[in-house]
XYZ file of C-alpha atoms in Angstrom:
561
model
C -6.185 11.422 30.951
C -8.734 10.341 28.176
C -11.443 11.962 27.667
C -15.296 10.548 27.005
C -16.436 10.184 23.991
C -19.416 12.610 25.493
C -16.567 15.420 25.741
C -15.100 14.797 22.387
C -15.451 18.178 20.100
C -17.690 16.975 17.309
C -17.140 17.893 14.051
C -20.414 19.902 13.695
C -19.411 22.280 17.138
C -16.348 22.882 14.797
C -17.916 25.574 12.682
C -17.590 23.693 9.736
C -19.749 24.477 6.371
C -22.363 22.454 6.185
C -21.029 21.054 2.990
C -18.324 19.314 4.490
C -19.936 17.620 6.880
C -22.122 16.229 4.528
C -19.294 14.757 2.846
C -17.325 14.347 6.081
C -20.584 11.845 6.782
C -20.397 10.361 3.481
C -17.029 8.964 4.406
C -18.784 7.758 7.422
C -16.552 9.636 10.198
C -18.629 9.524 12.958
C -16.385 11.531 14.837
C -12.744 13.385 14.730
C -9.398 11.423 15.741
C -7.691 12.892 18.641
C -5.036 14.747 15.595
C -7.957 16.320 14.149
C -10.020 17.231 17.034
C -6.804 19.217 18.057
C -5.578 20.658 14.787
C -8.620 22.055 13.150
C -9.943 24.705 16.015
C -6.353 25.983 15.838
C -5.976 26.171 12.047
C -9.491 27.841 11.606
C -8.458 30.280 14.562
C -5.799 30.984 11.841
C -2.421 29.235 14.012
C 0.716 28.232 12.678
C 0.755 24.391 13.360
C 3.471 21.281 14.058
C 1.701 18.511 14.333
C 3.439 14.977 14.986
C 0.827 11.966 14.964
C 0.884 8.623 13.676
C 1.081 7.176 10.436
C -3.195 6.650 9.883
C -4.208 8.974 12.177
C -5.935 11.239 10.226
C -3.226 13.980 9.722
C -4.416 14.591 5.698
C -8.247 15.052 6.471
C -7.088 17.642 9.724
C -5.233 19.841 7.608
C -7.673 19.535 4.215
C -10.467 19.999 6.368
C -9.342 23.350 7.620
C -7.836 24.386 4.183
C -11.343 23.782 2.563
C -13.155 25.274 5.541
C -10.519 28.885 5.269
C -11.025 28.776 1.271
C -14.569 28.752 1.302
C -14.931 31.816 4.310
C -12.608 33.660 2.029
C -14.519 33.551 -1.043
C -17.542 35.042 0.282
C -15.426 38.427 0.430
C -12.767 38.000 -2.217
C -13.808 38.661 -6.039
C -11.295 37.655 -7.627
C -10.623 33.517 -8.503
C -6.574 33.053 -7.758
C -4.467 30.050 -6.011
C -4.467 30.841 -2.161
C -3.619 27.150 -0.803
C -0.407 25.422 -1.894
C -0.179 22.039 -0.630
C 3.590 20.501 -0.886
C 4.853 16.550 -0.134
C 7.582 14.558 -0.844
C 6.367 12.151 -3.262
C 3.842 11.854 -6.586
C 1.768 9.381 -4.502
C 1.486 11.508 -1.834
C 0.168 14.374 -4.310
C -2.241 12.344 -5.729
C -3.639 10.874 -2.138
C -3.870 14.605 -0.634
C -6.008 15.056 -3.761
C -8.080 12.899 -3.780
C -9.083 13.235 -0.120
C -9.315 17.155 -1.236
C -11.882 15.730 -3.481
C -13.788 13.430 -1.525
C -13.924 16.676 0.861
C -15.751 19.214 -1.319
C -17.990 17.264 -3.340
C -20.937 19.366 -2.185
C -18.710 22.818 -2.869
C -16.417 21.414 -6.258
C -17.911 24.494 -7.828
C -16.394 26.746 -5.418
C -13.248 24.483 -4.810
C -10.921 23.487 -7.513
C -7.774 21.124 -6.680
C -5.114 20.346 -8.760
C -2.530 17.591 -8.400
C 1.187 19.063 -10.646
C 3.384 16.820 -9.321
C 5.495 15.514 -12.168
C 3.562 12.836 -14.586
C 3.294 14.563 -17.398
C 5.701 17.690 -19.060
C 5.606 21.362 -17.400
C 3.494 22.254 -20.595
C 0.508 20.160 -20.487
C 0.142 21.197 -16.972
C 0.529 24.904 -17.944
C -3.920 25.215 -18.640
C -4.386 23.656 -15.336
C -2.589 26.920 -13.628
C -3.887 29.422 -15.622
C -7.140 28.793 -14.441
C -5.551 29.993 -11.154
C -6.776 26.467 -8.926
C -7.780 26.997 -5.281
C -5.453 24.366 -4.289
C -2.397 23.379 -5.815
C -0.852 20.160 -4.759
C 2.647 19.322 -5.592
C 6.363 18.209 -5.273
C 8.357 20.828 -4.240
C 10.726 20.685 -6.904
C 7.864 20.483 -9.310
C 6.098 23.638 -8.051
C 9.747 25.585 -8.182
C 9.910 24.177 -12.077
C 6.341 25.733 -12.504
C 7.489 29.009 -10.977
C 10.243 29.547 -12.654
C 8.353 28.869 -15.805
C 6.557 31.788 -14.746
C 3.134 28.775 -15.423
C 2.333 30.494 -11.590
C 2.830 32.992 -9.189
C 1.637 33.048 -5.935
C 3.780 35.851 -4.443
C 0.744 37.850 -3.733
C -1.806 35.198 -3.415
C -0.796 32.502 -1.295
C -3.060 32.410 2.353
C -2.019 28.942 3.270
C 0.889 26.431 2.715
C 0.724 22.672 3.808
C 4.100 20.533 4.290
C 3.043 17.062 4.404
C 4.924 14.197 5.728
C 7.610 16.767 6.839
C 9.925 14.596 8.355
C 10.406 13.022 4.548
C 10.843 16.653 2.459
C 14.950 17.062 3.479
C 15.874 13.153 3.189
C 14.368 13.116 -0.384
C 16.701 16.530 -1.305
C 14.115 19.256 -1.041
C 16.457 21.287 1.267
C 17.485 23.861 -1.750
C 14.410 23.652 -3.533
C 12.242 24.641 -0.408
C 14.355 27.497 0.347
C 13.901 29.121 -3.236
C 10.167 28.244 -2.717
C 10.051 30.173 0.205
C 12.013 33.665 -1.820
C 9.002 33.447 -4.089
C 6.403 33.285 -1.382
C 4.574 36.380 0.271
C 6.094 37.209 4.028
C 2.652 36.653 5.565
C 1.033 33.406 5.223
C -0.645 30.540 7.336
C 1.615 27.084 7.326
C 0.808 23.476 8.475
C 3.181 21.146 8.864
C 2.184 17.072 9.332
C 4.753 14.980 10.081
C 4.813 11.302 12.001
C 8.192 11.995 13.962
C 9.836 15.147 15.359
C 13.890 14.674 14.226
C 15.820 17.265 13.289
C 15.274 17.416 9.876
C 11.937 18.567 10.852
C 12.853 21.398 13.795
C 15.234 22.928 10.647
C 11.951 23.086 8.246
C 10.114 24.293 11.034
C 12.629 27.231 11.516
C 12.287 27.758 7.820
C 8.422 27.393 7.687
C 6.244 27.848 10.530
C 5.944 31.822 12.913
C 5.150 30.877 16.438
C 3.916 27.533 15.860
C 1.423 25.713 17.935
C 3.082 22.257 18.220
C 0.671 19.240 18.828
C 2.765 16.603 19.706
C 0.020 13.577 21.146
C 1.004 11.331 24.130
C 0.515 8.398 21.880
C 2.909 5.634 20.509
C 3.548 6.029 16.834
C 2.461 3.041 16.341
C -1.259 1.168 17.471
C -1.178 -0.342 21.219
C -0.449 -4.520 20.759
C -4.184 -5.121 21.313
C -4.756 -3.810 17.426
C -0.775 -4.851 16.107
C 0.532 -7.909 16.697
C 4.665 -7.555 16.166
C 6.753 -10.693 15.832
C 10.331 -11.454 14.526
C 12.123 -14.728 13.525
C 15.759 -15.165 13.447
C 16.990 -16.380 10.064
C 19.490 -15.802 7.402
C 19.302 -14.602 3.943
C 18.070 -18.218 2.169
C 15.913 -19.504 5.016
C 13.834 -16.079 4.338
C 12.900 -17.043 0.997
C 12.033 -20.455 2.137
C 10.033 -19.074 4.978
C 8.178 -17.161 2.909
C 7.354 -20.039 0.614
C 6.080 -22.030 3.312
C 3.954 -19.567 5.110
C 2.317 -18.781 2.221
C 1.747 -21.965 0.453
C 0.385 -23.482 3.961
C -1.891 -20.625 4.416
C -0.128 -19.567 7.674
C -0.367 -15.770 5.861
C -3.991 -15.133 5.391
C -5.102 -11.696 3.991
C -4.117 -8.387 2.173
C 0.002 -8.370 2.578
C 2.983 -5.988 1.501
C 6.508 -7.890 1.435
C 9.053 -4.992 1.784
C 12.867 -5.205 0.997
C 15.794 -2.881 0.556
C 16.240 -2.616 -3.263
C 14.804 -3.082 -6.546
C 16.209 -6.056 -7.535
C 15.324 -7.828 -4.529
C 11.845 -6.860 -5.531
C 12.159 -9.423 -8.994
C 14.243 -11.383 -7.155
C 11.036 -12.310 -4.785
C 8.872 -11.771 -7.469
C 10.232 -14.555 -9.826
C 11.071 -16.811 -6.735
C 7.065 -17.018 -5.789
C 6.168 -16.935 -9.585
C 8.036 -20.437 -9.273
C 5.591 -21.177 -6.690
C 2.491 -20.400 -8.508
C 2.554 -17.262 -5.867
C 1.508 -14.274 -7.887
C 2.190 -10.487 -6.539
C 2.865 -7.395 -8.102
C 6.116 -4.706 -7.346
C 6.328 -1.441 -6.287
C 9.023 0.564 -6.645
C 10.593 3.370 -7.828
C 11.697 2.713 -11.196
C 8.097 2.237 -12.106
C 6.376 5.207 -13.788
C 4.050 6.739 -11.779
C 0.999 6.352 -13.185
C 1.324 2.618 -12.551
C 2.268 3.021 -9.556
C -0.842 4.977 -8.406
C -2.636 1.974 -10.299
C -1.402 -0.618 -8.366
C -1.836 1.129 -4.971
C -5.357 2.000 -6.223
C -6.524 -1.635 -7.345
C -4.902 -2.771 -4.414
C -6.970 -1.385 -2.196
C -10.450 -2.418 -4.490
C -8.421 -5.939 -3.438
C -7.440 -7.038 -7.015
C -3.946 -8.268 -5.398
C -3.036 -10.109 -2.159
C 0.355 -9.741 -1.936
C 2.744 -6.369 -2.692
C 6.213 -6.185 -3.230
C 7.353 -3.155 -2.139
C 11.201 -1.460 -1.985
C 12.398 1.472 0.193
C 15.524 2.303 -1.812
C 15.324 6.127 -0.964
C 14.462 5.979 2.278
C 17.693 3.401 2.806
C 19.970 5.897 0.541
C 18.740 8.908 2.233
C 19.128 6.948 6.303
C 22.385 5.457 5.168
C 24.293 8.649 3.690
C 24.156 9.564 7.166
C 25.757 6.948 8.515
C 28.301 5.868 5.844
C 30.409 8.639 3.503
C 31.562 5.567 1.080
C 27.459 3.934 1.099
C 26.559 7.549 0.552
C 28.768 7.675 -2.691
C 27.362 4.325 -3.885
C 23.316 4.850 -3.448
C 22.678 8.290 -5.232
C 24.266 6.509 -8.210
C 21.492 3.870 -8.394
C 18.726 6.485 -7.882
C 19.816 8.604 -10.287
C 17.787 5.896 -12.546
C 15.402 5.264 -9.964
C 12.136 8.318 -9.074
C 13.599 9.857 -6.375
C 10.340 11.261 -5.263
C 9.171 8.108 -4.194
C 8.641 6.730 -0.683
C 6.547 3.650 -1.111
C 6.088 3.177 3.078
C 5.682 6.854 4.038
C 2.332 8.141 4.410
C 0.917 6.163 1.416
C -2.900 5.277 2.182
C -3.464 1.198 1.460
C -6.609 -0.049 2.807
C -6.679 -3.220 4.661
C -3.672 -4.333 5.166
C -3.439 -7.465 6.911
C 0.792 -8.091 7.432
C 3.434 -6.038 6.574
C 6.782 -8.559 6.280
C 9.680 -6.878 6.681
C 11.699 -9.282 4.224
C 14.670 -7.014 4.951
C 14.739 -5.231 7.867
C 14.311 -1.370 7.633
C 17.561 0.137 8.228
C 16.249 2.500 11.435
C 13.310 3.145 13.956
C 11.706 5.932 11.850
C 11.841 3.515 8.443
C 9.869 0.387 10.600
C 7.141 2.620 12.193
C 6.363 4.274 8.396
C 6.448 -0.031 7.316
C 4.722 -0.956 9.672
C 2.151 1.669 9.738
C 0.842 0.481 6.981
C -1.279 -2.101 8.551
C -3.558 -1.514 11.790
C -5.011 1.775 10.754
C -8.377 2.718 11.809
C -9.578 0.240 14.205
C -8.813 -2.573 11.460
C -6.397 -5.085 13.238
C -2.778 -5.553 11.881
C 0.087 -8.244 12.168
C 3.803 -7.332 11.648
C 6.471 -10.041 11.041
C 10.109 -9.219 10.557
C 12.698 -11.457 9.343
C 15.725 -11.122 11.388
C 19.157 -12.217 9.920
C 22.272 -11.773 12.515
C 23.232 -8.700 10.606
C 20.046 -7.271 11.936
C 20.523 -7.948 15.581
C 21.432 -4.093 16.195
C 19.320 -2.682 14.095
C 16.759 -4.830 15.618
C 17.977 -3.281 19.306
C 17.770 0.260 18.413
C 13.887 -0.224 17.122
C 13.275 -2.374 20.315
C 14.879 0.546 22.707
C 13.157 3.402 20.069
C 9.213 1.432 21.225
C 10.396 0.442 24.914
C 10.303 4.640 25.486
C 6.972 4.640 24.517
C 5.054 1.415 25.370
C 7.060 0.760 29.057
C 9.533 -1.902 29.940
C 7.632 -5.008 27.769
C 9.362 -5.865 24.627
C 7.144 -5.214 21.947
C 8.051 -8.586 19.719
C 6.854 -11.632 19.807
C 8.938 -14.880 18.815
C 7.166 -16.193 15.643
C 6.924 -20.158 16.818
C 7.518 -21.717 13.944
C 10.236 -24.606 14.425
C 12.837 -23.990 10.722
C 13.809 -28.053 10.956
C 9.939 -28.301 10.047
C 10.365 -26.919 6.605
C 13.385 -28.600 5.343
C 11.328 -29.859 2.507
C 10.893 -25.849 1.485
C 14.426 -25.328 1.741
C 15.809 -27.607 -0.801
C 12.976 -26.352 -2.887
C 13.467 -23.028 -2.138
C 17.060 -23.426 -2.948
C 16.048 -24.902 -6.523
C 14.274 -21.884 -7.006
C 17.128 -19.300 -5.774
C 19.473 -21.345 -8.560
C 17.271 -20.612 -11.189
C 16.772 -16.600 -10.760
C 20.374 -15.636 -11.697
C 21.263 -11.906 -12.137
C 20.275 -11.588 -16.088
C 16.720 -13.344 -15.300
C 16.420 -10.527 -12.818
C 17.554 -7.703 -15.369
C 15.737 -9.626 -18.196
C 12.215 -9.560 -15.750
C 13.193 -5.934 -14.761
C 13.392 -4.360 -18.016
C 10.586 -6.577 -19.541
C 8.302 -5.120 -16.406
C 9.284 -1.595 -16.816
C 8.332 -1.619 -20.898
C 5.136 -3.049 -20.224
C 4.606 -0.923 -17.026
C 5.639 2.210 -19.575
C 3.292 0.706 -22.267
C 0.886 0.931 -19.356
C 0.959 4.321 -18.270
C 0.944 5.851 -21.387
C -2.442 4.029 -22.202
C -3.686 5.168 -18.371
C -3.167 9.202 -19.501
C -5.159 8.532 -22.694
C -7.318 5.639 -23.626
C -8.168 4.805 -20.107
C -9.652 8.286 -19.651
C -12.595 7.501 -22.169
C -12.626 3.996 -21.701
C -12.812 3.673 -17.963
C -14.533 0.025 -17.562
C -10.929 -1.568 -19.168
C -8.820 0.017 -16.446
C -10.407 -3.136 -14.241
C -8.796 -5.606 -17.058
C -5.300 -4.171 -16.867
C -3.436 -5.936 -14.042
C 0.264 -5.816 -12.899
C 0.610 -9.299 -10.941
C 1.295 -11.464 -14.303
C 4.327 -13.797 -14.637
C 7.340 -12.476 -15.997
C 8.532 -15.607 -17.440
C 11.850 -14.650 -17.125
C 12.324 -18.247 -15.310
C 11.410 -21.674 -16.469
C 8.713 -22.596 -13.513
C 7.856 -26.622 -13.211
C 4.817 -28.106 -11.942
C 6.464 -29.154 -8.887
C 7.115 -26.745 -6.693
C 3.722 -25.239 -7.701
C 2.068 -28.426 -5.435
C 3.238 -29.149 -1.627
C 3.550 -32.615 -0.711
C 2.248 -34.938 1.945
C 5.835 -35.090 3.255
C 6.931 -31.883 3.413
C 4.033 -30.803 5.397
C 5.249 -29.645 9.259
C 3.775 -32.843 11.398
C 1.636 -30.266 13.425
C -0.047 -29.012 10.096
C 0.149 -32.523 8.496
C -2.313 -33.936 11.278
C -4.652 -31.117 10.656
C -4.158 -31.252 6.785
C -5.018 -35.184 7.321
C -8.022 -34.690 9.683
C -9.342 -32.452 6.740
C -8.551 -34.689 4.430
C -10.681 -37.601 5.760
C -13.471 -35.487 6.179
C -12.855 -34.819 2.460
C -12.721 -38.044 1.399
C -15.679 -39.331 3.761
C -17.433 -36.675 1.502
C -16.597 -37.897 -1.341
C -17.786 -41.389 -1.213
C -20.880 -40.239 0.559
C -21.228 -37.823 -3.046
C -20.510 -41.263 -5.188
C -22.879 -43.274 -3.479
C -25.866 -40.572 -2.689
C -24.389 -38.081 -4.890
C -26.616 -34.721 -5.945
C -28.477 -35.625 -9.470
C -29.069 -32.345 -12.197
C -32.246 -31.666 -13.642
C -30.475 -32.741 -16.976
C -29.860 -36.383 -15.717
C -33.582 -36.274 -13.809
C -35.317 -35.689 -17.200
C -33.065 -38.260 -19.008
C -33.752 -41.125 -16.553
C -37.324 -40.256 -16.123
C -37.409 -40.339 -20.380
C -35.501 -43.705 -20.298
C -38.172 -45.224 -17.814
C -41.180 -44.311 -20.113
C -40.951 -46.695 -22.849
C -43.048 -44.126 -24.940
C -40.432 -42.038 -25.475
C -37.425 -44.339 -25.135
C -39.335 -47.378 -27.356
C -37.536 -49.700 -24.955
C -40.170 -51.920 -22.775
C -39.163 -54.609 -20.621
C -41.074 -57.254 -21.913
C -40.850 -56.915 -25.387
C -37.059 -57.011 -25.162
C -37.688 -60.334 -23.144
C -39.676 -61.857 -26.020
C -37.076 -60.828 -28.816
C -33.970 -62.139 -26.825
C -36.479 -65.503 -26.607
C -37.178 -65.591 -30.159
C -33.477 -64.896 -30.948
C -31.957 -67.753 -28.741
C -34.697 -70.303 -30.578
């Protein structure tokens, strides 16, 4: 049963310093999420915690809350400044998200609170000043902290009061298993542990073994994803080269309006989307995991100012990690292509993008748990969401098992909609579509690949340096530019009268005809400038254009005699 807002626990009957909730107001919470209202009583009564939520529910702020609120009581007794809170998830863009919400938290106690972010973008050494300064917090990879231990850069054997697992369910599938277990040899017996995690598989229970002492578990009777009155799910059957077509046409006929991520299952199909829309005059920017990542935390963070509309995003380590499981000869294959990739990289999981209109699922996510993190990227908050997947036959069962994985949540209603929109409509698209396809062949795609990954290099290295004293030209360095790997033409760049669907082409004309009406009306009364007002107004006063009427008359008189 749900309670009133009247019974909620506020944040101020929490017992929290007063200098959160002065930033905690800044952010403009006006009160705690359901997550948080749970978790943080139980943390600051000094619990063990499992807590399974969804994806934007406020699982980061629950835990840093309570980690900022435990630091602060302890420093009123302890004298001596040393790392306490160690803060561990799965990716680099995970690290720096938990930091910079650790930031946003204590901007009225930075002095007493110092967070630092070690996951791995730049060399053990540089990093090595950070930790002798013996940081409050300490956010990091797991294998990245372990590198920093056994550097003997920091030692918390004595130290450590609290240890946060973020996205949980994400730290064995990325290949932390070993490198968690070591972690835990070189951490003291006694210790306080959160873990935050958006689903409860076994992966998780193991950790949890390893982890957590008599853990409360918080597990909310809520779906993992928002009810249908906030997300709007639909899937359309098609195969592999009606998707690019669709795509073309929903976007070039506005049918997509808004902030979007486009996510597929690999790398290449990232430039392989990319240069098909740049044929388009579509522009969009990738994100993936062979991408260093200070871009990467670039393009997520301009993204969200809303410098780009459209993100193309790949889960190749989710897939390799889901399908190892399911396949011993796939398993063989996908490790090899990571080894080039960042395998601490999980672009859908737990990665904060503001206002995201549509997640398209140009591929379909290979299982439930990958298509709740997608999809959770849009709908947070209150802010409304649309989902569309593109379904190819191929799909059909994983389709099923994601249908029967919601139906034991939200009741007996399927939760898709059919996407009406009639394919015989777009012919027009597909044979330009198909012109498109012919011209990205595999060397454009390497050719755009490695020409994207120099200049995203190029990039990063100016973002550690110059872009640290020179912050106003961060704004000026974009990643959505053509690659030019492809010879584009004018053509498909403009859509046609005639390849218009007839139900849009009668609103198209309609508009047009009020357009045109408009534009006689400007010919015939159109608006004059205060240029042309002065020039006319000169021209009628034959003082200062010398002309005169009647003089003219008698010259043109005297002429003709």
């Amino acid at each position: 049963m749900e309670k009133d807002d009247d019974d909620t626990l506020q944040f101020h009957e929490m017992g929290i310093d007063d200098r959160i909730l002065e930033a905690i107001s800044k952010l403009g919470w006006s009160q705690p999420t359901p997550i948080q209202e749970k978790a943080i009583p139980l943390a600051l009564q000094g619990k063990d915690i499992l807590a399974r939520a969804r994806t934007g529910s406020g699982k980061t702020a629950a835990y840093a809350i309570a980690v900022i609120q435990k630091l602060l009581h302890m420093k009123q007794t302890a004298s001596l400044q040393a790392t306490r809170a160690v803060i561990l998830t799965p990716s680099k863009e995970l690290c720096n998200q938990a930091r910079r919400n650790i930031l946003e938290l204590t901007t009225g106690c930075s002095r007493d609170i110092k967070c630092v972010d070690i996951s791995p973008q730049v060399p053990l050494a540089s990093q090595r000043p950070l930790l002798m300064e013996k940081p409050d917090i300490v956010v990091a990879t797991p294998s990245r902290l372990l590198a920093h231990i056994r550097a003997e850069n920091i030692n918390v054997k004595k130290t450590l009061e609290i240890l946060v697992v973020d996205e949980a369910d994400l730290v064995f599938s990325f290949g932390y298993e070993s490198d968690v277990k070591e972690l835990l040899d070189n951490f003291p017996k006694i210790y306080q542990a959160f873990m935050m995690s958006a689903t409860l598989g076994e992966d998780v229970k193991n950790l949890k073994k390893m982890v957590l002492h008599n853990a409360v578990i918080l597990k909310l009777e809520e779906s993992q994803l928002p009810e249908t009155s906030q997300l709007n799910q639909y899937q359309i059957k098609c195969e592999e080269n009606d998707k690019f077509a669709l795509t073309a046409a929903l976007l070039k006929l506005n049918l997509v309006r808004g902030k979007s991520i486009f996510f597929v299952n690999s790398v290449n199909k990232c430039y392989l989307l990319k240069l098909f829309l740049e044929q388009f005059g579509i522009r969009a920017c990738i994100l993936n995991s062979e991408l260093p990542v200070n871009s990467r935390c670039h393009i997520v963070n301009q993204f969200n100012e809303g410098l780009y509309d459209y993100v193309i995003a790949s889960d190749e380590s989710v897939n390799a990690a889901s399908s190892s499981k399911k396949s011993d000869s796939k398993a063989k294959e996908k490790p090899k292509r990571l080894k080039k990739s960042d395998s601490e990289y999980g672009v859908s999981r737990g990665i904060d993008f503001y206002n995201v209109s549509n997640v398209i699922n140009f591929d379909f996510p290979p299982n439930p748990d990958a298509y709740i993190h997608r999809v959770g990227r849009t709908a947070r908050a209150d802010n409304p969401g649309t989902a569309l997947s593109f379904v190819s036959v191929k799909d059909n069962e994983k389709l099923i098992e994601v249908e029967e994985a919601l139906l034991g949540e939200n009741g007996t209603d399927s939760v898709f909609k059919p996407y009406n929109f009639k394919m015989e409509e777009i012919e027009g698209f597909r044979y330009r579509a198909k012109d498109a396809l012919q011209a990205v062949t595999r060397s454009a795609i390497q050719e755009a690949k490695m020409k994207d990954i120099r200049q995203e290099i190029l990039n990063s290295n100016k973002l550690k340096s110059y872009f640290d004293d020179n912050p106003q030209d961060l704004q000026a360095l974009r990643h959505d530019k053509p690659l030019h790997a492809v010879k584009t033409t004018k053509e498909l760049k403009h859509v046609p009268e005639y390849i218009v669907p007839d139900t849009l082409r009668n609103m198209r004309r309609s508009g047009n005809t009020r357009s045109d009406s408009h534009s006689v009306r400007f010919k015939q009364g159109r608006p004059v400038s205060q240029a042309e007002k002065k020039f006319r107004k000169r021209k009628a006063d034959p003082l200062k254009s010398f002309e005169f009427a009647g003089l003219m008359e008698n010259k043109k008189k005297k002429q003709k005699k």
